Coordinates of C-alpha atoms in Angstrom, one line a residue:
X196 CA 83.4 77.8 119.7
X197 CA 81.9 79.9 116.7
X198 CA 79.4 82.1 117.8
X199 CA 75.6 82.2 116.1
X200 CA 76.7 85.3 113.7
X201 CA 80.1 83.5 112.6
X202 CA 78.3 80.5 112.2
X203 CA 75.8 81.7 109.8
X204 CA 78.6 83.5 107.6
X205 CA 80.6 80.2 107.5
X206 CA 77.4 78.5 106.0
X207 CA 77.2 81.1 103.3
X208 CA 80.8 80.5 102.6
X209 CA 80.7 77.0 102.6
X210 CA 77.7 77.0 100.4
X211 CA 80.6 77.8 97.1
X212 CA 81.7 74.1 98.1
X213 CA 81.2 71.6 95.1
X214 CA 83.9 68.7 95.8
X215 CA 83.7 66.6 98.9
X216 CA 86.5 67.8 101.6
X217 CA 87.3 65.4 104.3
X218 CA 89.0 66.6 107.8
X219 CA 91.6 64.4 109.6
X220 CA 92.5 65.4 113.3
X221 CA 95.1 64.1 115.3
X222 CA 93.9 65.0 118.6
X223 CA 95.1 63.9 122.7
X224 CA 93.1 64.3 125.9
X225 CA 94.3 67.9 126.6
X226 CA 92.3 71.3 126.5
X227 CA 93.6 72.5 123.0
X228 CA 92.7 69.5 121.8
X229 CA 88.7 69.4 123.3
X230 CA 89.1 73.1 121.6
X231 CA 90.3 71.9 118.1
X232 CA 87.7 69.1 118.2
X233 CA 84.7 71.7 118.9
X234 CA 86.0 73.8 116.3
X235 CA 85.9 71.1 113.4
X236 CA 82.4 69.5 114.8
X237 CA 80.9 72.8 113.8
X238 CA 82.1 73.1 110.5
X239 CA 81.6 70.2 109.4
X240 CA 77.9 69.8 110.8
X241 CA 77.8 73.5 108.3
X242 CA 78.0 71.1 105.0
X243 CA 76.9 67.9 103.8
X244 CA 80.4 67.8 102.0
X245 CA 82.4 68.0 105.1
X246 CA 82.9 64.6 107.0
X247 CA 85.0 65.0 109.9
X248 CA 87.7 62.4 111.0
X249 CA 89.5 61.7 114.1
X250 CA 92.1 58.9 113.7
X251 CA 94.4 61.2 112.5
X252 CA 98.3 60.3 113.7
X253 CA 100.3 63.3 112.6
X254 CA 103.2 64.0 115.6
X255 CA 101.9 67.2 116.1
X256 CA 98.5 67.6 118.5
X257 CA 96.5 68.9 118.2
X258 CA 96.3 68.8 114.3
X259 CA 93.9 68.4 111.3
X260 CA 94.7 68.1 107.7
X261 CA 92.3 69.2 104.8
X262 CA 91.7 66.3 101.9
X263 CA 89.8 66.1 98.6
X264 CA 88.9 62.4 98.3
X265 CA 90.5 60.7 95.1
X266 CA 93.2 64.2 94.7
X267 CA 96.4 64.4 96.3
X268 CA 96.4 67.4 98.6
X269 CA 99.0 67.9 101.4
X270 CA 97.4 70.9 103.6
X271 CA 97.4 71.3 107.3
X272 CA 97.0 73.0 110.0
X273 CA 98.9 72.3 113.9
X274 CA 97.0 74.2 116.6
X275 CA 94.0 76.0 116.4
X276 CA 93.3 78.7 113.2
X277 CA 91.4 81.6 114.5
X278 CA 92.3 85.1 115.4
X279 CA 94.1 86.3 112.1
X280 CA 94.1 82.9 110.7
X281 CA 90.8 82.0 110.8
X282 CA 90.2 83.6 107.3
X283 CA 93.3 81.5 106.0
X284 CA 90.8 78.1 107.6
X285 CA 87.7 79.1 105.5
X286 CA 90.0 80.0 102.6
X287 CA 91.4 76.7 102.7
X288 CA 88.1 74.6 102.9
X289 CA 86.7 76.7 99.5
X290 CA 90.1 75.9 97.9
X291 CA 90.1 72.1 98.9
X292 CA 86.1 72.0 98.4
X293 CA 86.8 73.3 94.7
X294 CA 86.2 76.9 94.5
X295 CA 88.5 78.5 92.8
X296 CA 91.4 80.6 93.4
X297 CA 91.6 84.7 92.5
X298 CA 94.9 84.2 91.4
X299 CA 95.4 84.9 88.0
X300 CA 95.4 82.2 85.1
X301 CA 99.1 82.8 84.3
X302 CA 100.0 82.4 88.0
X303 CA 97.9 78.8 88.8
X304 CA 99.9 77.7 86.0
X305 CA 102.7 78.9 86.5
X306 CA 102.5 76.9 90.5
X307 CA 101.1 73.8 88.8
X308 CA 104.1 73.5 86.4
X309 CA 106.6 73.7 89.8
X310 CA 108.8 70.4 89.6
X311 CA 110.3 68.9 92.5
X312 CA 109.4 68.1 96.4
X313 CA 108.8 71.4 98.2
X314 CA 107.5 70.4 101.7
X315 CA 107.1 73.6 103.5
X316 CA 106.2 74.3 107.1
X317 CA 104.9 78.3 108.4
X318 CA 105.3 78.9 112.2
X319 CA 102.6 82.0 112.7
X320 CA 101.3 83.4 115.2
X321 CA 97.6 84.6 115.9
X322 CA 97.6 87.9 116.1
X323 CA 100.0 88.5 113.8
X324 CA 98.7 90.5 110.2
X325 CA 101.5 89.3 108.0
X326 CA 100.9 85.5 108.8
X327 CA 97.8 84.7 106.3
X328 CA 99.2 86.0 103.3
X329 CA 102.0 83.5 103.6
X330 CA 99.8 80.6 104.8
X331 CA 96.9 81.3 102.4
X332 CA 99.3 81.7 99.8
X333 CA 101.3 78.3 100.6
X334 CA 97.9 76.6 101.1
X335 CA 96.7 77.3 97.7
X336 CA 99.9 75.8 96.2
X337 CA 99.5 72.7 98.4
X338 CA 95.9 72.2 96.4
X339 CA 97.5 73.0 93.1
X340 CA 100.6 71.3 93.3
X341 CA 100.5 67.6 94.3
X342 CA 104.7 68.2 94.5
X343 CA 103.3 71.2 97.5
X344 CA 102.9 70.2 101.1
X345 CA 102.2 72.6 103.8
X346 CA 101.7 72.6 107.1
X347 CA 100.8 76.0 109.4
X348 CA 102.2 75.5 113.2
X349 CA 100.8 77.9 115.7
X350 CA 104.3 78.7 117.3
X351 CA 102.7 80.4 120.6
X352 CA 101.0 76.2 120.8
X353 CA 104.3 74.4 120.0
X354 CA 106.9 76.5 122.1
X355 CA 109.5 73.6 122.3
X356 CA 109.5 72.8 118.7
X357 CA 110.2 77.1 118.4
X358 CA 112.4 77.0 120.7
X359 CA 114.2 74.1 119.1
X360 CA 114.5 75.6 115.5
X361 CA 115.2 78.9 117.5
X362 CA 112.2 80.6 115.9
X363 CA 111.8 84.4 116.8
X364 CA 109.9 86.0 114.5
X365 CA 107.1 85.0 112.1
X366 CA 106.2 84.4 109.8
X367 CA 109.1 81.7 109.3
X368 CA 108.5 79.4 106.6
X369 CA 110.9 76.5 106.4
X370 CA 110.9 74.4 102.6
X371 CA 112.7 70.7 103.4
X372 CA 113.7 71.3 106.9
X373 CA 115.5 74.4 105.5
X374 CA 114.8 78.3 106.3
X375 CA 113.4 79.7 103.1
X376 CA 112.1 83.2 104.3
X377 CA 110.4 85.4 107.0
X378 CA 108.2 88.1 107.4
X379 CA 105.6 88.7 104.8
X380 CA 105.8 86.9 101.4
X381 CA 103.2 87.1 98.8
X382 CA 102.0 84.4 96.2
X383 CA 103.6 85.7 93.6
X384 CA 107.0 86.3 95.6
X385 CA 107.3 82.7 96.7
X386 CA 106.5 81.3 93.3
X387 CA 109.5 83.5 92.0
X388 CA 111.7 82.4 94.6
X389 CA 110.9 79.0 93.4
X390 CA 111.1 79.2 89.6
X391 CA 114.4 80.2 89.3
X392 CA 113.5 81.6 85.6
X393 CA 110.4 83.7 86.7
X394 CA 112.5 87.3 87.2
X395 CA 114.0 87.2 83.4
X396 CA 111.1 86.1 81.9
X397 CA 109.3 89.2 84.1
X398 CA 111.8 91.7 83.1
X399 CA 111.8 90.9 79.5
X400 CA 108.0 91.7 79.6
X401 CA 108.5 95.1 81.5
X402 CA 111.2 95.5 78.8
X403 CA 109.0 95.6 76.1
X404 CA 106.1 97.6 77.7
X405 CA 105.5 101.2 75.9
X406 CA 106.2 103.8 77.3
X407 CA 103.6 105.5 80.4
X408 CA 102.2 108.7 80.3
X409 CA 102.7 108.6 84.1
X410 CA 104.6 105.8 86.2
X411 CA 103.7 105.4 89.6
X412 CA 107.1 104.0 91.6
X413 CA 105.4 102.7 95.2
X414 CA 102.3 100.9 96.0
X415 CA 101.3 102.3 99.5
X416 CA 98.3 105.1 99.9
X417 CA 100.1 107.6 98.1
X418 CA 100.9 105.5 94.6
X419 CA 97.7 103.9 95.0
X420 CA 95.4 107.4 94.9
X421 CA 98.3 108.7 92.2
X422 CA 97.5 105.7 90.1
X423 CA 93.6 106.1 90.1
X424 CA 93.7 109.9 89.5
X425 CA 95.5 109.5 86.3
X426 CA 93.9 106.6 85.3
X427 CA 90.4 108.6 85.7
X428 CA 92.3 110.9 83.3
X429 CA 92.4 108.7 80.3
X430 CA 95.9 108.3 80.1
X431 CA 98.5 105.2 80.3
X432 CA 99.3 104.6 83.5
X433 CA 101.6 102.0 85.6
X434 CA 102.6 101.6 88.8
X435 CA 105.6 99.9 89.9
X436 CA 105.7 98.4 93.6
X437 CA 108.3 96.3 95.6
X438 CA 104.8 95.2 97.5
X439 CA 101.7 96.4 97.2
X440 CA 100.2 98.3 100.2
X441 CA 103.6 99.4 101.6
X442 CA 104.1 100.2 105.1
X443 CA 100.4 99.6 106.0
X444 CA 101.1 96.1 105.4
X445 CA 102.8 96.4 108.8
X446 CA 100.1 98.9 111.0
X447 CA 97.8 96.9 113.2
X448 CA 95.0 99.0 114.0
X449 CA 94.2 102.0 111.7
X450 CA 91.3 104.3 113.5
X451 CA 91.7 107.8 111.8
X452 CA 91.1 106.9 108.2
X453 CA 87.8 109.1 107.9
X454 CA 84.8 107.2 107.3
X455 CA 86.6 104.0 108.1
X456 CA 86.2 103.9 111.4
X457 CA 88.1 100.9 112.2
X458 CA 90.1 98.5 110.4
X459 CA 93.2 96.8 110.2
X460 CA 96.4 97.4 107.8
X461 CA 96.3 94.2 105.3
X462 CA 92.8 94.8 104.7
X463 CA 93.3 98.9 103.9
X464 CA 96.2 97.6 101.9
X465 CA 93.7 95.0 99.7
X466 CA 91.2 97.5 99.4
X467 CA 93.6 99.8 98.0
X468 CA 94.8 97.2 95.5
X469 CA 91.4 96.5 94.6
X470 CA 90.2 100.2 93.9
X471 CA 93.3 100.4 91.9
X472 CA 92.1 97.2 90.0
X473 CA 89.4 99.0 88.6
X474 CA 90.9 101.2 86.9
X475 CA 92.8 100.7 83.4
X476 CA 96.2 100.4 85.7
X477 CA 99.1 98.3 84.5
X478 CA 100.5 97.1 88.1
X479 CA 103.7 95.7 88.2
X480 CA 104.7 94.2 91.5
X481 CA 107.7 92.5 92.8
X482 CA 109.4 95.4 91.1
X483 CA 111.9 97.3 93.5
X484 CA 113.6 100.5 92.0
X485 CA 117.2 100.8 91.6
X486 CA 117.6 104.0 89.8
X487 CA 116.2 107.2 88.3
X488 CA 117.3 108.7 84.8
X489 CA 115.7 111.7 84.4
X490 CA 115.0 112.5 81.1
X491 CA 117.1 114.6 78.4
X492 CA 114.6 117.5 76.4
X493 CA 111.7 116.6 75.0
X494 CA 113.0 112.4 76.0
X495 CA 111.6 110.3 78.9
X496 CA 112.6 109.8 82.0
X497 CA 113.6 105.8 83.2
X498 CA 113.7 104.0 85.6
X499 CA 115.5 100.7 86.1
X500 CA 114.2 97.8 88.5
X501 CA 116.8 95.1 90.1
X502 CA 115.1 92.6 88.3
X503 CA 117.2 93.9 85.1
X504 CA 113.9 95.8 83.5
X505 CA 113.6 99.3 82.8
X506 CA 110.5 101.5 82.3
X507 CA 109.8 104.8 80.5
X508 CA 107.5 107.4 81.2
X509 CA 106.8 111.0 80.2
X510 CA 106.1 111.7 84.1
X511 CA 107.2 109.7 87.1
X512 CA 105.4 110.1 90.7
X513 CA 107.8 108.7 93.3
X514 CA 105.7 107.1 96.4
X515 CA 108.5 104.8 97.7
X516 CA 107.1 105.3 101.4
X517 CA 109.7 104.7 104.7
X518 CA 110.6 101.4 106.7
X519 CA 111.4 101.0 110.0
X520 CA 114.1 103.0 111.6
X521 CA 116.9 100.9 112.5
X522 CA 119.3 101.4 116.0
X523 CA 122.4 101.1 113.6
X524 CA 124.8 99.5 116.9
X525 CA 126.9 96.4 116.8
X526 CA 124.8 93.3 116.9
X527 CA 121.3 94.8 115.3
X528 CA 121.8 93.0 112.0
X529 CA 123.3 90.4 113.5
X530 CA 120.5 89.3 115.5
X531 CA 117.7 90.4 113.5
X532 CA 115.0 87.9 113.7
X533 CA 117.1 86.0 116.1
X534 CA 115.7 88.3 119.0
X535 CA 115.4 91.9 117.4
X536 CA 112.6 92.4 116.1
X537 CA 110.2 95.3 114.8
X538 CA 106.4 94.3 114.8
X539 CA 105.8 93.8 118.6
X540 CA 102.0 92.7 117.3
X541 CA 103.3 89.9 114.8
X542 CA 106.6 88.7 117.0
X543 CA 105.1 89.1 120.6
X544 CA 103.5 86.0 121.1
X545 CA 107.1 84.1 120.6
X546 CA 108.4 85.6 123.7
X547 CA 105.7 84.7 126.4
X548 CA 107.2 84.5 129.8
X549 CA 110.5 86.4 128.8
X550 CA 112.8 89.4 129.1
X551 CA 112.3 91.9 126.4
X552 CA 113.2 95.6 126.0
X553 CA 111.3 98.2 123.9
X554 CA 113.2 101.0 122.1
X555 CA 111.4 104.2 121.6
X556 CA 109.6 106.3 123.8
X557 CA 106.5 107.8 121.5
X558 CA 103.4 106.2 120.4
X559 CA 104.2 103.4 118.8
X560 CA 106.7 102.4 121.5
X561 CA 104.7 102.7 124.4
X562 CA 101.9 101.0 122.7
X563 CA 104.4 98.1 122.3
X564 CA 105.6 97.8 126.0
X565 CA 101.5 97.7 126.8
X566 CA 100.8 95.4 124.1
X567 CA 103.6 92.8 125.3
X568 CA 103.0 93.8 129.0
X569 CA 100.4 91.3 129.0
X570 CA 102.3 88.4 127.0
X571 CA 106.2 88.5 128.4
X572 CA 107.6 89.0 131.8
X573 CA 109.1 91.9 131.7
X574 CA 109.3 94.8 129.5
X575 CA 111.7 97.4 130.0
X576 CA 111.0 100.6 127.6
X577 CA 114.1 102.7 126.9
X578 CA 113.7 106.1 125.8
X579 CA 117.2 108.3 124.5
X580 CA 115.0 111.7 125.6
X581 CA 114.9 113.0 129.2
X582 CA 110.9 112.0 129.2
X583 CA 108.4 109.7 127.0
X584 CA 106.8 111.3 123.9
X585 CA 103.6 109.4 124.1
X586 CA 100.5 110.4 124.4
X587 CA 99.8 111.0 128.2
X588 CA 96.6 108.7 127.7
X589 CA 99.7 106.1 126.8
X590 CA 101.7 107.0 129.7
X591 CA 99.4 106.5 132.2
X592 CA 98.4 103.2 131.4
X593 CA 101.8 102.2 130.6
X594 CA 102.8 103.5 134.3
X595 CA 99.9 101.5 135.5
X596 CA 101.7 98.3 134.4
X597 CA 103.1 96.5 137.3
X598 CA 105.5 94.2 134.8
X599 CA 107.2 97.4 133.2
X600 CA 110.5 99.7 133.9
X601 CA 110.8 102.9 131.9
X602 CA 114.3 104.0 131.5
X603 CA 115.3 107.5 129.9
X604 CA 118.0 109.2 129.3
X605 CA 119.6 106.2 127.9
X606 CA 121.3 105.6 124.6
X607 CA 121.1 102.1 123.2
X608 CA 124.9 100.8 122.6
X609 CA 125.2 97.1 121.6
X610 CA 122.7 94.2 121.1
X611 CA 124.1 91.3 123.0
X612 CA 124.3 88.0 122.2
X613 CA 125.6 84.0 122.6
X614 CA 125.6 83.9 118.9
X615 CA 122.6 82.4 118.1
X616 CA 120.4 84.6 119.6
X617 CA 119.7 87.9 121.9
X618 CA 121.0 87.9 125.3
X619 CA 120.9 91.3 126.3
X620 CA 121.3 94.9 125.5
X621 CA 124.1 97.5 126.9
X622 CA 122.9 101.4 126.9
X623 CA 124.9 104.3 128.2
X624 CA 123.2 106.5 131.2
X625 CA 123.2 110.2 129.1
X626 CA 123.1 111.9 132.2
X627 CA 126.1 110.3 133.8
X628 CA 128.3 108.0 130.6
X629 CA 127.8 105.3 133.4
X630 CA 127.3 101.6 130.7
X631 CA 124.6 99.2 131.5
X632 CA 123.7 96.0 130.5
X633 CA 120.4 94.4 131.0
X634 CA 120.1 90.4 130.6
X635 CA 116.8 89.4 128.3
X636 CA 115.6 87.5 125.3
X637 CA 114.0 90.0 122.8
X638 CA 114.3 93.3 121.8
X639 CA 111.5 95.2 119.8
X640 CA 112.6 98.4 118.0
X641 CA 109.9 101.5 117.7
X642 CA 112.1 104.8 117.1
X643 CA 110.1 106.0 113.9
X644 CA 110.8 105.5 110.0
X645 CA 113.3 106.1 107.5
X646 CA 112.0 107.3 103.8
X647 CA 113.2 105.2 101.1
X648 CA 115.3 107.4 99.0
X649 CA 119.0 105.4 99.0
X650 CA 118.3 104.8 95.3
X651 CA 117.5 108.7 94.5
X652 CA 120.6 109.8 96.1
X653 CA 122.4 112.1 93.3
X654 CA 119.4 112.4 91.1
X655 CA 116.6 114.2 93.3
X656 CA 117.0 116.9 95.5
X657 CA 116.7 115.7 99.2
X658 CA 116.4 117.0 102.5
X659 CA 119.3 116.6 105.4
X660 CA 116.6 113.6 106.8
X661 CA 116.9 111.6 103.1
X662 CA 112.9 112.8 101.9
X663 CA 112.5 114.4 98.6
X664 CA 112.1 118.0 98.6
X665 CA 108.6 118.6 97.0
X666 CA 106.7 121.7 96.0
X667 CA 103.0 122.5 97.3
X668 CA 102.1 120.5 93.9
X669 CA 104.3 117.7 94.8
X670 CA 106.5 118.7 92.1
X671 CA 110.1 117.4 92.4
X672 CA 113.8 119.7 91.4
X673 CA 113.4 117.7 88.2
X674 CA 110.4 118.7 85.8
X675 CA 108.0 116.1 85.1
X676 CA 108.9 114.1 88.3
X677 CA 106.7 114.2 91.3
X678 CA 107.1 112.6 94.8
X679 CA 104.0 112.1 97.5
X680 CA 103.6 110.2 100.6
X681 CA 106.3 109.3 103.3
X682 CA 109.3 109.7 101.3
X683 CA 108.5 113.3 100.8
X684 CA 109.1 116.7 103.1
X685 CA 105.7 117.1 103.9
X686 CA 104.9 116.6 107.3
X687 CA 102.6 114.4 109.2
X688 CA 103.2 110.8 108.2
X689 CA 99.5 109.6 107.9
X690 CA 97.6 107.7 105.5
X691 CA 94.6 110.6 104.6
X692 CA 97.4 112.6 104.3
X693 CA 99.3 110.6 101.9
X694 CA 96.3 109.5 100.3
X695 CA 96.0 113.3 99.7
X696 CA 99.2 114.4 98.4
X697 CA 98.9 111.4 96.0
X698 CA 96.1 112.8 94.4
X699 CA 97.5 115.8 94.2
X700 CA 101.0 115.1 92.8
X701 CA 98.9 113.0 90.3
X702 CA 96.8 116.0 89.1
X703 CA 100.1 117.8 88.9
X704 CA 101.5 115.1 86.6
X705 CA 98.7 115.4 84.2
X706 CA 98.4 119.5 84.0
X707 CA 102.2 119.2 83.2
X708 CA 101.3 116.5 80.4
X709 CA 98.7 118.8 79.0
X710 CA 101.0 121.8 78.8
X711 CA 104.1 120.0 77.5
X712 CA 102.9 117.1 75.4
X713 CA 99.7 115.7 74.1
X714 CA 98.8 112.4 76.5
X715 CA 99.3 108.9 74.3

């Protein structure tokens, strides 16, 4: 199951292990179960802490629970953890084996102190990226919290139990038979969703921070490489994020970041985070901007957050990134999650054996139609030009593809469904106004991004496409406030690049600091 190199990594790992875990399948004759059973044999012949059970009776099989004799832990896991998941597995033995947790000291108290019965249940899937911060962070409050219980269901292994809670995207996380939330969800986001009091206490602290010599607004590349530049300056700095890591929380493969060769978005994102880290950087996440008051002469600019805080800084740098173009037709919003859906990679696996359609015709959406060629039963691409945009690379082996139908010339008109979920799609023919409808189960939207500028409207200049209107320094129509990264007019939405012009706007900042104002 684990190969020899795996193996001895897991050792090393498991060598942190100081309490005694004990593993309890729930296992039938089948193949996924003989799978499950291999898998736990070797880890637990990896430590002489591990004992492995296998009179486990949970009603989902295969299964296997995580336990610290004598301590009341609630942690499981239904189907088989590897792929993306298998990090969230070895994360889970340290934390049930008594290593402890990188979360911060005010945080682990923070989920001890939670009072009630929260009894939570993730359906993931294994190649989806977003998945293990929502397990791993639901995990660790399971060996926390004695009130925590969590259990991680592979959705792609337990298809009727999707199909009956209507499951169509992931991460879903349930909390008493309830939904509680999807997509990507932090530690520190669920806790707040869960201590009703958490926000005000946050934005009183925020309210009393002094003021920044230069505010970051945006965790992605750009307000990451901002933050470090003017915290290699000396001077205060803070950055503000909605979620740290941005958009590349949601890329798959990343293999154009020079000198990284190949790696994935979550783990550019931590690194990122990290670097930051080791700085003198005040990072503020959870924080989502509402609105920019630029600052009267010789004042400060401020900006106020939807939790009710606002912040003050000499400069600002504005790195609020883009999202995920949207169709904007009858039914999108409707069935979002319920059969549209916008990470082929994380959603895919849900729809094996089905109908679906992709929207967009470049990269991204022909990658898409190849990626869930070989999971669905059909893909049909549509494409609003006269011809793909694509790579040709991408077209070829997308034409290649015996399970896909490319349709141009085709506007997207209405998502169609039975009022649960998707049941088709109608488009209009551009070339003749003939409509069409086309019966299927999912629908995965790739038609490029949309900078996040709705709260700027008013205050910055802006081009006709909604990005901020930026100088060659990144400098903004206001003085003192800078923009870099996706949310800006410079062209070529990539990572170096917006790596780049957050450096840049950031050295900007502080040569307008120095010739304005001494630094704090």
């Amino acid at each position: 199951m684990l190969d020899a190199t795996l193996k001895t990594q897991l050792k090393t790992y498991l060598e942190r292990v100081t309490q005694p875990i004990e593993i309890v399948a729930s296992l039938d004759d089948g193949a996924k179960s003989r799978e499950l059973h291999d898998l736990l044999r070797e880890i637990a012949s990896l430590s002489n802490l591990i004992t492995l059970r296998e009179d486990g009776s949970d009603a989902r099989v295969p299964s296997f629970s995580l336990n610290r004799p004598g301590a009341d832990i609630s942690l499981r896991f239904a189907g088989i953890p590897m792929g993306h998941e298998f990090t969230s597995l070895v994360l889970a033995l340290l934390q049930v084996g008594g290593h402890p947790s990188k979360a911060s000291a005010e945080l682990i108290e923070q989920i001890a102190a939670l009072k009630g019965e929260f009894n939570f249940e993730t359906y993931f899937s294994l190649s989806c990226q977003n998945c293990p911060d929502v397990v791993q962070a639901l995990n660790l409050m399971a060996v926390l919290n004695p009130n925590v219980r969590h259990v991680a269901i592979d959705g792609a292994l337990f298809q009727a139990e999707v199909e009956s809670r209507q499951v169509m995207a992931v991460p879903s996380v349930y909390l008493n038979g309830q939904v509680f939330g999807q997509g990507r969800m932090g530690l520190e986001e669920i806790v707040a969703k869960l201590d009703s009091g958490a926000s005000e206490r946050q934005a009183e602290k925020l309210n009393a921070k002094d003021a920044f010599d230069v505010l970051v607004i945006g965790g992605g590349p750009a307000g990451a490489a901002a933050a470090i530049y003017a915290a290699r300056k000396g001077i205060r700095t803070g950055v503000a994020a909605e979620r740290f890591g941005g958009q590349v929380l949601d890329t798959m493969a990343i293999e154009n970041f020079i000198s990284v060769q190949e790696t994935e978005g979550p783990k550019l994102a931590t690194a990122l985070e990290e670097h930051v880290k080791q700085y003198d950087v005040d990072i503020m996440n959870l924080q989502r901007a509402e609105a920019l008051v630029p600052a009267a002469a010789g004042g400060l600019h401020e900006v106020r957050m939807a939790s009710g805080a606002t912040l003050k800084a000499k400069t600002v740098i504005l790195a609020t990134g883009a999202r995920w173009r949207e169709m904007n037709v009858p039914g999108e919003q409707q069935y979002r999650s319920r059969g549209v859906a916008y990470c082929p990679h994380c959603d895919g696996p849900l729809f094996k054996g089905k109908r679906v359609a992709v929207i967009g015709g470049g990269n991204s959406g022909v990658e898409a139609a190849i990626d869930l060629a070989g999971i669905v039963a059909q893909v049909t691409l549509i494409e609003f030009d006269s011809q793909l945009r694509a790579d040709a690379v991408l077209q070829r082996k997308l034409h290649s593809l015996p399970n896909v139908k490319v349709i141009t010339s085709a506007l997207t008109s209405e998502v169609l469904g039975d009022g649960q979920k998707v049941n088709g799609l109608r488009y209009k023919d551009r070339t003749t106004d003939a409509e069409h409808e086309l019966a299927l189960e999912g629908i995965f939207v790739q038609i490029g991004l949309l900078p996040n500028t709705d709260w700027l409207k008013g205050t910055v200049e802006l081009s006709p496409r909604g990005e901020i209107i930026v100088d060659s320094k990144g400098q903004t129509n206001l003085p003192g406030v800078f923009a870099a990264g996706d949310v800006t007019t410079v062209p070529y939405k990539q990572i170096v690049i917006a790596v780049g012009e957050g450096a840049k706007a950031s050295l900007a900042a502080f040569d307008h600091l120095i010739r304005t104002s001494a630094p704090a």
